[in-house]
């Protein structure tokens, strides 16, 4: 049993946003698409999209894949050693981020 001076984990604080989900949410907003529109086109419920974007759900790969497809993105696995080069190359082609 922890003593009264031991800090307890803060279960009420939200988790840091997942970078992939944050990118997809920015793309959705940039396209002026509602969560409901994305959900319909991806074959998901609006609540699923809402929970993903608010970090309330750990998505299946197929869910993220469908969201990315609808938003005009492709999921890609790259070697970690090539990460900085790939990110630099992509930065030249990516639109400016939308404020949340």
Short mmCIF file of C-alpha atoms in Angstrom, two decimals:
data_model
loop_
_atom_site.label_atom_id
_atom_site.label_comp_id
_atom_site.label_asym_id
_atom_site.label_seq_id
_atom_site.Cartn_x
_atom_site.Cartn_y
_atom_site.Cartn_z
CA UNK A 1 0.00 0.00 0.00
CA UNK A 2 1.51 3.38 -0.96
CA UNK A 3 2.17 5.84 1.84
CA UNK A 4 0.37 9.19 1.84
CA UNK A 5 3.43 11.02 0.44
CA UNK A 6 3.74 8.82 -2.66
CA UNK A 7 2.35 10.48 -5.76
CA UNK A 8 -0.46 8.53 -7.37
CA UNK A 9 -0.79 8.32 -11.14
CA UNK A 10 -3.05 11.01 -12.53
CA UNK A 11 -5.74 9.02 -14.32
CA UNK A 12 -7.84 12.10 -15.12
CA UNK A 13 -5.26 13.91 -17.25
CA UNK A 14 -5.56 13.31 -21.00
CA UNK A 15 -2.85 11.40 -22.81
CA UNK A 16 -0.62 13.25 -25.23
CA UNK A 17 -2.18 13.26 -28.69
CA UNK A 18 -1.00 10.51 -30.99
CA UNK A 19 0.94 12.20 -33.83
CA UNK A 20 -0.72 10.08 -36.52
CA UNK A 21 -4.24 10.75 -35.27
CA UNK A 22 -3.39 14.45 -34.83
CA UNK A 23 -2.21 14.58 -38.46
CA UNK A 24 -5.43 12.96 -39.67
CA UNK A 25 -7.53 15.35 -37.55
CA UNK A 26 -5.65 18.31 -39.05
CA UNK A 27 -6.21 16.94 -42.55
CA UNK A 28 -9.93 16.53 -41.84
CA UNK A 29 -10.18 20.13 -40.63
CA UNK A 30 -8.13 21.42 -43.57
CA UNK A 31 -10.60 19.68 -45.91
CA UNK A 32 -13.45 21.28 -43.93
CA UNK A 33 -14.88 17.83 -43.32
CA UNK A 34 -16.93 17.06 -40.24
CA UNK A 35 -16.26 14.05 -38.06
CA UNK A 36 -19.59 12.65 -39.24
CA UNK A 37 -18.63 13.04 -42.91
CA UNK A 38 -15.28 11.33 -42.33
CA UNK A 39 -16.97 8.55 -40.39
CA UNK A 40 -19.53 7.92 -43.13
CA UNK A 41 -16.95 7.82 -45.91
CA UNK A 42 -14.63 5.56 -43.88
CA UNK A 43 -17.43 3.21 -42.76
CA UNK A 44 -17.07 4.21 -39.10
CA UNK A 45 -19.37 5.73 -36.52
CA UNK A 46 -19.05 9.44 -35.75
CA UNK A 47 -18.44 8.47 -32.14
CA UNK A 48 -15.42 6.38 -33.19
CA UNK A 49 -13.86 9.34 -35.00
CA UNK A 50 -14.65 11.66 -32.07
CA UNK A 51 -13.13 9.24 -29.54
CA UNK A 52 -10.02 8.73 -31.69
CA UNK A 53 -9.45 12.47 -32.06
CA UNK A 54 -9.91 13.03 -28.32
CA UNK A 55 -7.54 10.18 -27.37
CA UNK A 56 -10.37 8.14 -25.92
CA UNK A 57 -9.76 5.10 -28.10
CA UNK A 58 -6.78 3.03 -29.19
CA UNK A 59 -7.61 2.39 -32.85
CA UNK A 60 -7.23 -0.72 -34.92
CA UNK A 61 -4.87 -0.38 -37.86
CA UNK A 62 -7.73 -0.94 -40.30
CA UNK A 63 -9.62 2.00 -38.77
CA UNK A 64 -6.67 4.37 -39.16
CA UNK A 65 -6.05 3.04 -42.66
CA UNK A 66 -9.61 3.85 -43.76
CA UNK A 67 -9.51 7.32 -42.21
CA UNK A 68 -6.20 8.03 -43.95
CA UNK A 69 -7.53 6.77 -47.29
CA UNK A 70 -10.58 9.04 -47.12
CA UNK A 71 -8.37 12.03 -46.25
CA UNK A 72 -5.95 11.38 -49.10
CA UNK A 73 -3.12 9.93 -47.03
CA UNK A 74 -1.22 6.67 -47.29
CA UNK A 75 0.13 4.86 -44.25
CA UNK A 76 3.78 3.99 -44.68
CA UNK A 77 6.33 2.18 -42.52
CA UNK A 78 9.88 3.42 -42.92
CA UNK A 79 13.15 2.28 -41.39
CA UNK A 80 14.05 4.33 -38.31
CA UNK A 81 17.46 5.06 -39.79
CA UNK A 82 15.79 6.84 -42.71
CA UNK A 83 13.27 8.73 -40.61
CA UNK A 84 14.93 12.17 -40.57
CA UNK A 85 15.58 12.08 -44.33
CA UNK A 86 12.02 11.02 -45.09
CA UNK A 87 10.56 13.67 -42.77
CA UNK A 88 12.71 16.37 -44.36
CA UNK A 89 11.60 15.32 -47.85
CA UNK A 90 7.93 15.19 -46.83
CA UNK A 91 8.10 18.58 -45.12
CA UNK A 92 8.57 20.17 -48.53
CA UNK A 93 5.25 18.70 -49.68
CA UNK A 94 3.06 18.95 -46.61
CA UNK A 95 0.57 21.80 -46.13
CA UNK A 96 0.91 24.14 -43.17
CA UNK A 97 -0.62 22.67 -40.00
CA UNK A 98 -4.09 23.79 -38.96
CA UNK A 99 -4.47 25.09 -35.41
CA UNK A 100 -6.52 22.67 -33.25
#
